[in-house]
PDB file of C-alpha atoms in Angstrom:
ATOM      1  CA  UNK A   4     213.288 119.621 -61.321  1.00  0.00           C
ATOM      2  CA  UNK A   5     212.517 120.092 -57.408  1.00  0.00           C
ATOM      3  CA  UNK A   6     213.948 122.550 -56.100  1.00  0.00           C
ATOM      4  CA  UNK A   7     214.388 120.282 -52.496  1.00  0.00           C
ATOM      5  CA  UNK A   8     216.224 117.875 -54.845  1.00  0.00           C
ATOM      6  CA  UNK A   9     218.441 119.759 -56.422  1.00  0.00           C
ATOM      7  CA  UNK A  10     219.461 121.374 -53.000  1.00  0.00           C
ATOM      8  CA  UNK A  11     220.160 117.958 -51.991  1.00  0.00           C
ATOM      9  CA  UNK A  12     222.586 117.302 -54.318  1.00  0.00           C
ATOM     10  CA  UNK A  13     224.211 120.538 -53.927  1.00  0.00           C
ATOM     11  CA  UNK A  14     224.486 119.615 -49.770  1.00  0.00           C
ATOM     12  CA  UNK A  15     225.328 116.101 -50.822  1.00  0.00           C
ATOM     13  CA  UNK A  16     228.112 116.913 -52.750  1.00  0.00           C
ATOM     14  CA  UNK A  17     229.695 119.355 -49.897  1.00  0.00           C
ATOM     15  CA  UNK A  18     229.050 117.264 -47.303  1.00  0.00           C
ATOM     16  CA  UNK A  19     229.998 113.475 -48.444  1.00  0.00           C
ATOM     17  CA  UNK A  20     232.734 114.500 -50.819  1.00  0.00           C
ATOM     18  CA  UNK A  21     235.856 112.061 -50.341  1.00  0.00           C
ATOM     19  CA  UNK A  22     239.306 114.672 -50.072  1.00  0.00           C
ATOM     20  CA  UNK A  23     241.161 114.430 -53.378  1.00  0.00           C
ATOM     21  CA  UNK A  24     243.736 112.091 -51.647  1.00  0.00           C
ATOM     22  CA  UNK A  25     241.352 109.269 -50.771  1.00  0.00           C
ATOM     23  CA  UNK A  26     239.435 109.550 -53.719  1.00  0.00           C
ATOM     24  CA  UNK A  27     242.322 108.800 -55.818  1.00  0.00           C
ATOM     25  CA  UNK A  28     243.558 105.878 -53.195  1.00  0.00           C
ATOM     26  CA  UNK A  29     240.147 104.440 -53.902  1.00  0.00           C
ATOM     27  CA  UNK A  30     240.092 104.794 -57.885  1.00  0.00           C
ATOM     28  CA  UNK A  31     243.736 102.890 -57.857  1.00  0.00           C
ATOM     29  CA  UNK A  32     241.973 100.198 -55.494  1.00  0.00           C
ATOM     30  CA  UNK A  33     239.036  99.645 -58.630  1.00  0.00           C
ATOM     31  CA  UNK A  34     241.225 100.446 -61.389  1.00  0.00           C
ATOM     32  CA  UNK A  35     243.931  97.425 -59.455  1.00  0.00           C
ATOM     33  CA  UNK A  36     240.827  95.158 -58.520  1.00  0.00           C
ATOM     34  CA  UNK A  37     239.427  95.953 -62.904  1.00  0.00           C
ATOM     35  CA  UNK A  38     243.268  94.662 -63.791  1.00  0.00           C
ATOM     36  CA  UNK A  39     242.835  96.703 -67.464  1.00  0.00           C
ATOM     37  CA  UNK A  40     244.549 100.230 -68.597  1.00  0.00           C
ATOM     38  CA  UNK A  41     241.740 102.813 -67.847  1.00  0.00           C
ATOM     39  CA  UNK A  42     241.777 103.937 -72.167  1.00  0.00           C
ATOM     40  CA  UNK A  43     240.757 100.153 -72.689  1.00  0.00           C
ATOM     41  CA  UNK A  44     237.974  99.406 -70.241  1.00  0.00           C
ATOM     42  CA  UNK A  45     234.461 100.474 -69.923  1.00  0.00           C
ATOM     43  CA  UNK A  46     232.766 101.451 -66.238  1.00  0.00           C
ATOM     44  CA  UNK A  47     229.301 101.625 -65.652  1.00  0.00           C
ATOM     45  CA  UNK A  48     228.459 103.149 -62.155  1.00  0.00           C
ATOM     46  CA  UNK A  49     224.906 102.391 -60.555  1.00  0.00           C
ATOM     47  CA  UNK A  50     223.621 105.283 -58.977  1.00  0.00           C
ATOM     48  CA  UNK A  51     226.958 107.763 -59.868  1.00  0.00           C
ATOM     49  CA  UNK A  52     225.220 110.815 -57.494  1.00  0.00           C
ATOM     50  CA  UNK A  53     227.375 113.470 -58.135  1.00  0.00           C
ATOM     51  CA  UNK A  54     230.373 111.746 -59.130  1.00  0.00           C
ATOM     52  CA  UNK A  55     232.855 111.227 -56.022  1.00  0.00           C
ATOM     53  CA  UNK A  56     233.721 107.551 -57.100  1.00  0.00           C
ATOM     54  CA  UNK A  57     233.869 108.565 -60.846  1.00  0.00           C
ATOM     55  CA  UNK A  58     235.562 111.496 -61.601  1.00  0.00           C
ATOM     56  CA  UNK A  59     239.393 110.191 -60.555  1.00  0.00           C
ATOM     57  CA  UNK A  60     237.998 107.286 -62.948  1.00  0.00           C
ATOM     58  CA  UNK A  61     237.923 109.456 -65.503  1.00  0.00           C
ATOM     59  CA  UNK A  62     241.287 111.491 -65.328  1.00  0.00           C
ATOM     60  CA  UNK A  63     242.412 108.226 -65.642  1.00  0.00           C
ATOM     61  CA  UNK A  64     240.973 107.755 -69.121  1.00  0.00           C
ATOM     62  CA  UNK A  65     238.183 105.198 -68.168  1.00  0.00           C
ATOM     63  CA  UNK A  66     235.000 105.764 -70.027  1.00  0.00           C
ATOM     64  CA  UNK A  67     232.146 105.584 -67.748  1.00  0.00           C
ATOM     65  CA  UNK A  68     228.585 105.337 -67.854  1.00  0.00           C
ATOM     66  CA  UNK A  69     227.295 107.004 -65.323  1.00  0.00           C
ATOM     67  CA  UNK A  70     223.853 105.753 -64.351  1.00  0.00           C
ATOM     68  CA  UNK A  71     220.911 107.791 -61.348  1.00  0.00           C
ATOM     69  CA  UNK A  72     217.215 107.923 -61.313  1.00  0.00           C
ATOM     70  CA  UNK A  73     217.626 111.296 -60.274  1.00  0.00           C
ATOM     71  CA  UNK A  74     218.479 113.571 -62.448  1.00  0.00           C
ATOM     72  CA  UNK A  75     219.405 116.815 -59.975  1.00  0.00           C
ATOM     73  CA  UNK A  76     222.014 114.199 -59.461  1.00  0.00           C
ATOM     74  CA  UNK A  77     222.682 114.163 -62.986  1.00  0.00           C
ATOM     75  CA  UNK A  78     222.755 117.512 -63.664  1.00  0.00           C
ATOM     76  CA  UNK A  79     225.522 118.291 -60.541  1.00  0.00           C
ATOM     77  CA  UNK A  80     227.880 115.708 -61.961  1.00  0.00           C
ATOM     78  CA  UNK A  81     227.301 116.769 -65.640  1.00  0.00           C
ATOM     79  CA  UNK A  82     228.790 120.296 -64.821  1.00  0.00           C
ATOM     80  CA  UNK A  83     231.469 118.096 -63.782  1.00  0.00           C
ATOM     81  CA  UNK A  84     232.185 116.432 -66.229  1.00  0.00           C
ATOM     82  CA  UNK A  85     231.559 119.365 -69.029  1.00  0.00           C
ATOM     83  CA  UNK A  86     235.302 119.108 -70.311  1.00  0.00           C
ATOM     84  CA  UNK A  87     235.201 115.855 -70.912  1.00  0.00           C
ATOM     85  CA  UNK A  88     232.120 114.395 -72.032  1.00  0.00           C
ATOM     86  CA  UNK A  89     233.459 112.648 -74.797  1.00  0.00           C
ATOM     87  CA  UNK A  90     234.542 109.957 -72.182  1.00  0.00           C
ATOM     88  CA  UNK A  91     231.035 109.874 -70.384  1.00  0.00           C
ATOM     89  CA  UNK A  92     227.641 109.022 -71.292  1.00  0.00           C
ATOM     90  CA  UNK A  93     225.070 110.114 -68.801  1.00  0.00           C
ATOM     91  CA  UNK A  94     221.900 107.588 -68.448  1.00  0.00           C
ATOM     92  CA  UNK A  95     218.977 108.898 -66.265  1.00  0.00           C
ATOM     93  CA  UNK A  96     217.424 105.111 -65.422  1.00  0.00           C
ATOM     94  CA  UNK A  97     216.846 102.991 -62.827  1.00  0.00           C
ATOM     95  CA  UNK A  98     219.534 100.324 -61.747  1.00  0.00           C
ATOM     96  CA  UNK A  99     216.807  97.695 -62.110  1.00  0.00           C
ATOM     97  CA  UNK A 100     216.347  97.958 -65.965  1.00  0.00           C
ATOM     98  CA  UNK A 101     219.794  99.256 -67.144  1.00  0.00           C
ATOM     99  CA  UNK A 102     219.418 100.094 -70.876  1.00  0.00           C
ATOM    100  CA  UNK A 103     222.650  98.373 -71.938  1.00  0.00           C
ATOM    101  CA  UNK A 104     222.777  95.396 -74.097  1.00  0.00           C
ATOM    102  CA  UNK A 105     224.091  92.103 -72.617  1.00  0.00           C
ATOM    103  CA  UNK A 106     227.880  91.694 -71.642  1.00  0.00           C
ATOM    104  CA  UNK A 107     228.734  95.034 -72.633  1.00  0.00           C
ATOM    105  CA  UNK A 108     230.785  96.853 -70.039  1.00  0.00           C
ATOM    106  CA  UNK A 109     234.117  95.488 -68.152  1.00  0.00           C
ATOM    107  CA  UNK A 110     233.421  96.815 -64.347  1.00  0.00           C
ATOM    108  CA  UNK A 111     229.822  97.616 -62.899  1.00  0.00           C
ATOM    109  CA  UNK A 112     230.522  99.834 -59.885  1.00  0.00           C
ATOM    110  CA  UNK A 113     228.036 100.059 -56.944  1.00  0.00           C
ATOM    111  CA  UNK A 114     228.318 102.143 -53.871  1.00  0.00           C
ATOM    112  CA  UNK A 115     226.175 102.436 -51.205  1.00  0.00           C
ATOM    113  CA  UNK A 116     222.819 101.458 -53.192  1.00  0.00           C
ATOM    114  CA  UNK A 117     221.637  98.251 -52.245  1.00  0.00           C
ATOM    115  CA  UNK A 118     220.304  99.124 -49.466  1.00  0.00           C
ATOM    116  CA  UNK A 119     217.689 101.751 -51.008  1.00  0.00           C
ATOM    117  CA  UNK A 120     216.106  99.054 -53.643  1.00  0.00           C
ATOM    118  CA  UNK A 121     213.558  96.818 -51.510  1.00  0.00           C
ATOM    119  CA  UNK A 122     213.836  94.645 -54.635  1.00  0.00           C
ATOM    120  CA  UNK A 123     217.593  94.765 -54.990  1.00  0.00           C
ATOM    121  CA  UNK A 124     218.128  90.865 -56.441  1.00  0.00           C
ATOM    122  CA  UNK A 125     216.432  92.769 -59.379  1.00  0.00           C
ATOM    123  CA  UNK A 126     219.235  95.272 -59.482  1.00  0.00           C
ATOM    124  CA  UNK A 127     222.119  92.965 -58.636  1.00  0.00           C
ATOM    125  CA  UNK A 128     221.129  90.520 -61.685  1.00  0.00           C
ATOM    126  CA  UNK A 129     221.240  93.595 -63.925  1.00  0.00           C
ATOM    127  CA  UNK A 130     224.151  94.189 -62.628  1.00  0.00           C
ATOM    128  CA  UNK A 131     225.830  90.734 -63.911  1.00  0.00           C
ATOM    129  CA  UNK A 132     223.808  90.572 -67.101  1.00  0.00           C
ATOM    130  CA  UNK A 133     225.500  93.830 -68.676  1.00  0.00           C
ATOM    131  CA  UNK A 134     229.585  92.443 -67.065  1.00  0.00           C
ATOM    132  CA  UNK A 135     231.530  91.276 -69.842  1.00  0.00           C
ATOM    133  CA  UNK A 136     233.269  87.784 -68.946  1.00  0.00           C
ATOM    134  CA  UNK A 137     236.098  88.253 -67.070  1.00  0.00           C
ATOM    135  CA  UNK A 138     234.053  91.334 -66.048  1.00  0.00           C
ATOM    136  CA  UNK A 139     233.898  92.832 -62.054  1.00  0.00           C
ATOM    137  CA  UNK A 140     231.609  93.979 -60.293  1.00  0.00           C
ATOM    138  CA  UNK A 141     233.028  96.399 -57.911  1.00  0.00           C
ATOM    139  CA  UNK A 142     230.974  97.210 -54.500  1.00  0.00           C
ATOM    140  CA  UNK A 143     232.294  99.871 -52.143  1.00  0.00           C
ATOM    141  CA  UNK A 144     231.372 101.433 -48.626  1.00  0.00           C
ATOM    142  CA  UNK A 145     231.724 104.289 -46.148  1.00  0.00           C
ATOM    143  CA  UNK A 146     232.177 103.869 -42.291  1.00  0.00           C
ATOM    144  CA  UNK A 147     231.740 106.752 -40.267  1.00  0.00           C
ATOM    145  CA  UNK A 148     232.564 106.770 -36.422  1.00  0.00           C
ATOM    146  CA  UNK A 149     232.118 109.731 -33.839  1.00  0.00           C
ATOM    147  CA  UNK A 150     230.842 110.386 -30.637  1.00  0.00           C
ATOM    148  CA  UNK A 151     228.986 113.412 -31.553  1.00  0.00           C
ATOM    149  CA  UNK A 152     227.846 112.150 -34.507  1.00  0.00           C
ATOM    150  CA  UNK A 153     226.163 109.537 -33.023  1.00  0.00           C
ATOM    151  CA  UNK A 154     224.479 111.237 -30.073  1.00  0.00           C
ATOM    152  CA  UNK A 155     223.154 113.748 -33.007  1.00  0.00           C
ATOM    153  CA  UNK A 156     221.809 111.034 -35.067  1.00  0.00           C
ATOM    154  CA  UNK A 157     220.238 109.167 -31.829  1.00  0.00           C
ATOM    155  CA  UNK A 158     219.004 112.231 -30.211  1.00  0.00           C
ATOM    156  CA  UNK A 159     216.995 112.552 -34.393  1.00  0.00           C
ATOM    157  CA  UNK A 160     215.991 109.486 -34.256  1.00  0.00           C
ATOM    158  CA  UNK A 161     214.224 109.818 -30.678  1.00  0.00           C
ATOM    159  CA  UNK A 162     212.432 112.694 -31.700  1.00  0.00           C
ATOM    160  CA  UNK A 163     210.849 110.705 -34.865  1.00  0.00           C
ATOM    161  CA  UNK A 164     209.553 108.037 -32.739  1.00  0.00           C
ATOM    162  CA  UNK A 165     207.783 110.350 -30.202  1.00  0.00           C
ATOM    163  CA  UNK A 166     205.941 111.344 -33.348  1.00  0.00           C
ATOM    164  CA  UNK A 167     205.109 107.575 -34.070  1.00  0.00           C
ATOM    165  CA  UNK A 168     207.162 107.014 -36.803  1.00  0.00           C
ATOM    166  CA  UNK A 169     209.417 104.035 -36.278  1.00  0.00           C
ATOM    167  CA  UNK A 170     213.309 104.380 -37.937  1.00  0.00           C
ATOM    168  CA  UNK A 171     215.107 101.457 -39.156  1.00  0.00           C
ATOM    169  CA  UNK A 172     218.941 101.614 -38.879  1.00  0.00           C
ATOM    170  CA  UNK A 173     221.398  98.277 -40.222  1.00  0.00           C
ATOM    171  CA  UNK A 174     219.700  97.756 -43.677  1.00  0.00           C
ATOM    172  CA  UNK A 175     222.876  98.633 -45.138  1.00  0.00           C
ATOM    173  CA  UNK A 176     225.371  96.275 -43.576  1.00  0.00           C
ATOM    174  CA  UNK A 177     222.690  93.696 -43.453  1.00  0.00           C
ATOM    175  CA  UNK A 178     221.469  94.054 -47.286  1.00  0.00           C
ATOM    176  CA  UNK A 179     225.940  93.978 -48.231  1.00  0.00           C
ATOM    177  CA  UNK A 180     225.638  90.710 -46.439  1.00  0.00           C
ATOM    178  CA  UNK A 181     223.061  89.451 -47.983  1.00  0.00           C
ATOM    179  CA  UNK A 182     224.172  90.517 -51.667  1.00  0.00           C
ATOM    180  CA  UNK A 183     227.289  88.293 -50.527  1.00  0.00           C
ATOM    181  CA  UNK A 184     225.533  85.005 -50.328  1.00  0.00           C
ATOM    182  CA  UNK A 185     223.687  85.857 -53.213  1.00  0.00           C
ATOM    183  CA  UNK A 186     227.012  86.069 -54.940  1.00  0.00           C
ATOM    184  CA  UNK A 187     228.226  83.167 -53.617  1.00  0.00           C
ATOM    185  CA  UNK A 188     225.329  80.812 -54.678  1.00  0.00           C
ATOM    186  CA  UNK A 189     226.147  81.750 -58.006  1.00  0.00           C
ATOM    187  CA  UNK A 190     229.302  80.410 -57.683  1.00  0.00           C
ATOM    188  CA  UNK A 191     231.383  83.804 -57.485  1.00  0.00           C
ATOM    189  CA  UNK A 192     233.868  84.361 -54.967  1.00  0.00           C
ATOM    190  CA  UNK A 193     233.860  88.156 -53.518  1.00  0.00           C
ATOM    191  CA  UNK A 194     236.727  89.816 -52.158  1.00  0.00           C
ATOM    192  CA  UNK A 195     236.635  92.341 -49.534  1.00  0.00           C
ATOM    193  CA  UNK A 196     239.464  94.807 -48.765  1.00  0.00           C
ATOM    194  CA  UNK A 197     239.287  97.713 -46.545  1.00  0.00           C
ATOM    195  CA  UNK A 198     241.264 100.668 -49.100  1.00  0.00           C
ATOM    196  CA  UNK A 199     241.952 103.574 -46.980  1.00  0.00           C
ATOM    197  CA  UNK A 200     241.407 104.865 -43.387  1.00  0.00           C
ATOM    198  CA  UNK A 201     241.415 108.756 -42.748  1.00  0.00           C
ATOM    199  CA  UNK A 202     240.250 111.410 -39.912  1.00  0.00           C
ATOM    200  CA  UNK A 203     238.390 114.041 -41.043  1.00  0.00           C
ATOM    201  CA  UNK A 204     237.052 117.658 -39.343  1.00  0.00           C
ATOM    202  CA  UNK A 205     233.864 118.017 -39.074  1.00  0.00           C
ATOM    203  CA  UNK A 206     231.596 120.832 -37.257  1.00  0.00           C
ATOM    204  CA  UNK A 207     228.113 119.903 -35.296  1.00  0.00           C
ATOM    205  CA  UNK A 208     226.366 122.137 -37.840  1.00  0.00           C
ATOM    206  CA  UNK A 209     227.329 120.117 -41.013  1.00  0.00           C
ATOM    207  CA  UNK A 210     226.464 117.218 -38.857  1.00  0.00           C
ATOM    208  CA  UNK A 211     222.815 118.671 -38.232  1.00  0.00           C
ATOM    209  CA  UNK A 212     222.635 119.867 -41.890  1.00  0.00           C
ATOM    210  CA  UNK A 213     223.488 116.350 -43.510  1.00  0.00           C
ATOM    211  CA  UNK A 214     220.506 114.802 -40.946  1.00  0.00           C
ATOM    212  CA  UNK A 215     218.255 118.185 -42.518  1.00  0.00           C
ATOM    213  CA  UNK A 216     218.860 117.355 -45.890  1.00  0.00           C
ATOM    214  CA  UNK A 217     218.290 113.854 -45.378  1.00  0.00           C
ATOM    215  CA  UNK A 218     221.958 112.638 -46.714  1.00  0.00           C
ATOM    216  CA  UNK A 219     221.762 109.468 -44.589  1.00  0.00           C
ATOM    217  CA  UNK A 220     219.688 106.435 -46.250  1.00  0.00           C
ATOM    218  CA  UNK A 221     217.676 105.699 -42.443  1.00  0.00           C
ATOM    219  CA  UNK A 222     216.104 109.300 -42.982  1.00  0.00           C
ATOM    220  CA  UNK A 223     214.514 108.696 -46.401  1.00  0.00           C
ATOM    221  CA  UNK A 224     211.812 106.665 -45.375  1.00  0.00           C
ATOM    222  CA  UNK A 225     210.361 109.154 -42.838  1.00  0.00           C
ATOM    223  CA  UNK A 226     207.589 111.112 -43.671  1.00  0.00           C
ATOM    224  CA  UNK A 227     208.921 114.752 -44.810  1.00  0.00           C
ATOM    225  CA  UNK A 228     206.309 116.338 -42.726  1.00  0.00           C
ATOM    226  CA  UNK A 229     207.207 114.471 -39.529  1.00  0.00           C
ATOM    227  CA  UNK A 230     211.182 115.624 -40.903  1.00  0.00           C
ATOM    228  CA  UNK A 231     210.373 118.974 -40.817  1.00  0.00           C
ATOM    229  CA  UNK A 232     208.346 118.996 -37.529  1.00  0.00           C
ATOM    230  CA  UNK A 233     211.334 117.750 -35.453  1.00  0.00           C
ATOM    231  CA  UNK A 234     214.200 119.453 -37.012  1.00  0.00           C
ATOM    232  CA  UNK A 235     213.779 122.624 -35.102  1.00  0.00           C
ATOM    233  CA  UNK A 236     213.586 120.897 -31.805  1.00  0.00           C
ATOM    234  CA  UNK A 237     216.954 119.055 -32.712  1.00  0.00           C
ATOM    235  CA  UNK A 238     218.388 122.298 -33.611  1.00  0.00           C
ATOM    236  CA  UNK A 239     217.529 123.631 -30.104  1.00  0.00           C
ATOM    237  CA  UNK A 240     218.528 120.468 -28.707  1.00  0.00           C
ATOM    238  CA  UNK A 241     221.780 120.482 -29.979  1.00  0.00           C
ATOM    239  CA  UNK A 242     222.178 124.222 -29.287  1.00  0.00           C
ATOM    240  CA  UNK A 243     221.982 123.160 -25.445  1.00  0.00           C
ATOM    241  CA  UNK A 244     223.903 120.258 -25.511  1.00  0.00           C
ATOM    242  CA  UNK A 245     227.086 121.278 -27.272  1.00  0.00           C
ATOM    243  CA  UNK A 246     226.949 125.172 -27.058  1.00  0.00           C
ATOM    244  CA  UNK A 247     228.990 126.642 -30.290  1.00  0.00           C
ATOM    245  CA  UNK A 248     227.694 124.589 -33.268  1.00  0.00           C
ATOM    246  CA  UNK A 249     230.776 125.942 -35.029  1.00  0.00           C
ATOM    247  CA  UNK A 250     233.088 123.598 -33.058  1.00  0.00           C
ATOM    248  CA  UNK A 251     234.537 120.566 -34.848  1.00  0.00           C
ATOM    249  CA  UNK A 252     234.998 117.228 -34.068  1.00  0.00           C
ATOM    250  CA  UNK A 253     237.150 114.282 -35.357  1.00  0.00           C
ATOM    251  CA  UNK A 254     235.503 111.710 -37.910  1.00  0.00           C
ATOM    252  CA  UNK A 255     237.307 108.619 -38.168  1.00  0.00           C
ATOM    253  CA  UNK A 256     235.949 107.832 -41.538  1.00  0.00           C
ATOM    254  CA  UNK A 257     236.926 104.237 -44.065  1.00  0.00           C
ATOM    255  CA  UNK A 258     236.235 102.772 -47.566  1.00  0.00           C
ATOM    256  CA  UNK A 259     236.163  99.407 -48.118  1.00  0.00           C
ATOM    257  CA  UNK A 260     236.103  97.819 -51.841  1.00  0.00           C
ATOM    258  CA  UNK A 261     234.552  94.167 -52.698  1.00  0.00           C
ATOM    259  CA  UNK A 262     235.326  93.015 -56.109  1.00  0.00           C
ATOM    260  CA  UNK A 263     233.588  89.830 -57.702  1.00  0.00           C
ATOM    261  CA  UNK A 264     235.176  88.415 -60.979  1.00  0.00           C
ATOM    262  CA  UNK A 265     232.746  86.865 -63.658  1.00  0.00           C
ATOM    263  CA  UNK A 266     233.856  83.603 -65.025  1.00  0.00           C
TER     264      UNK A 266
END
């Protein structure tokens, strides 16, 4: 396994982690938007990382399939779930050929994926093949808003087109919307619910370190060489700019659930 990925994970896990009182606001909002006692229904997450949306889904008594293509992933949320892997099955695959059978599970979670699957229709159809009837399949975001943040991420971005390299930014609110209408020609009927608001701390060095380790889907298709070039001159940048990268900074942070009911 790579070492770069499994670091990844590790910096993935510390820096995107919900705090325990969000993550259990959002597993009431699925287990509410499922409508079934967690010890009778089955969950299959696409793309599980290292288990933020799953593991309050599982002290609830929900067994969960818990599906990523990468297994550093995999292995992270494994020695999570050590204690209680009677309740979870672990599937390294990609969300475009799940290895289920047909109407098999009774909610099909996906959070923040679509975007990173040029061929997500592929995915999404999957998706609905393995849903029981009556079934859900239960899509859920992040929003992330902060001054510094932004300049950080802008003043990163500027330095990757200097080398050439264009970055695209929107594919993930553009690809939920079109995932919608998708839905809706199908003759479903999503419904979107913002769960939970909350303000976080965070400092201007875990905001560098989460562009370094390329948490954020708009770094992943730059080149890692032309990643590693600039980093040092954002580091110095940022140095100037804001001084003490130890200083912290308020992130107004949301989740926001959309549930879509098979017939």
């Amino acid at each position: 396994m790579p070492k770069a990925s499994v670091r990844m994970a590790y910096a993935y896990d510390r820096l995107r982690a919900y705090p325990p009182e969000v993550a259990g606001r959002i597993a009431t909002a699925i287990g509410n938007a499922l409508g079934m006692r967690g010890e009778e229904a089955v969950l299959l997450e696409l793309g599980v990382g290292t288990g933020r949306i799953a593991l309050p889904l599982i002290a609830r008594g929900y067994r969960y399939l818990a599906l990523d293509k990468d297994p550093a992933m995999l292995e992270v949320f494994r020695q999570k779930v050590a204690g209680v892997m009677r309740k979870v099955r672990l599937i390294e695959a990609d969300a475009r050929a799940i290895p289920l059978p047909d109407e098999s599970v009774h909610g099909v979670i996906v959070v923040h994926l679509w975007h990173l699957l040029p061929d997500w229709p592929k995915a999404l159809a999957e998706a609905l093949r393995v849903l029981k009837p009556g079934g859900v399949l239960l899509e859920g975001w992040d929003e992330m808003e902060a001054e510094e943040e932004r300049l950080i991420q802008e003043r990163w971005r500027s330095l990757v087109e200097a080398e050439g390299v264009g970055v695209v930014r929107g594919l993930h609110r553009k690809r939920l919307e079109e995932v919608e209408e998708a839905l809706k020609r199908l003759g479903l009927r999503p419904k979107t619910k913002q769960v939970v608001q909350w303000r976080e701390e965070r400092t201007l060095r875990q905001a560098l370190e989460a562009l370094e380790e390329r948490l954020y889907s708009f770094t992943q298709l730059v080149p890692e060489e032309v990643h590693e070039r600039i980093m040092p001159g954002l580091w110095a940048w940022a140095q100037g700019e804001f001084g003490d990268l130890d200083r912290s900074f308020t992130l107004e942070r949301s989740f926001t659930l959309r549930a879509t009911r098979m017939a």
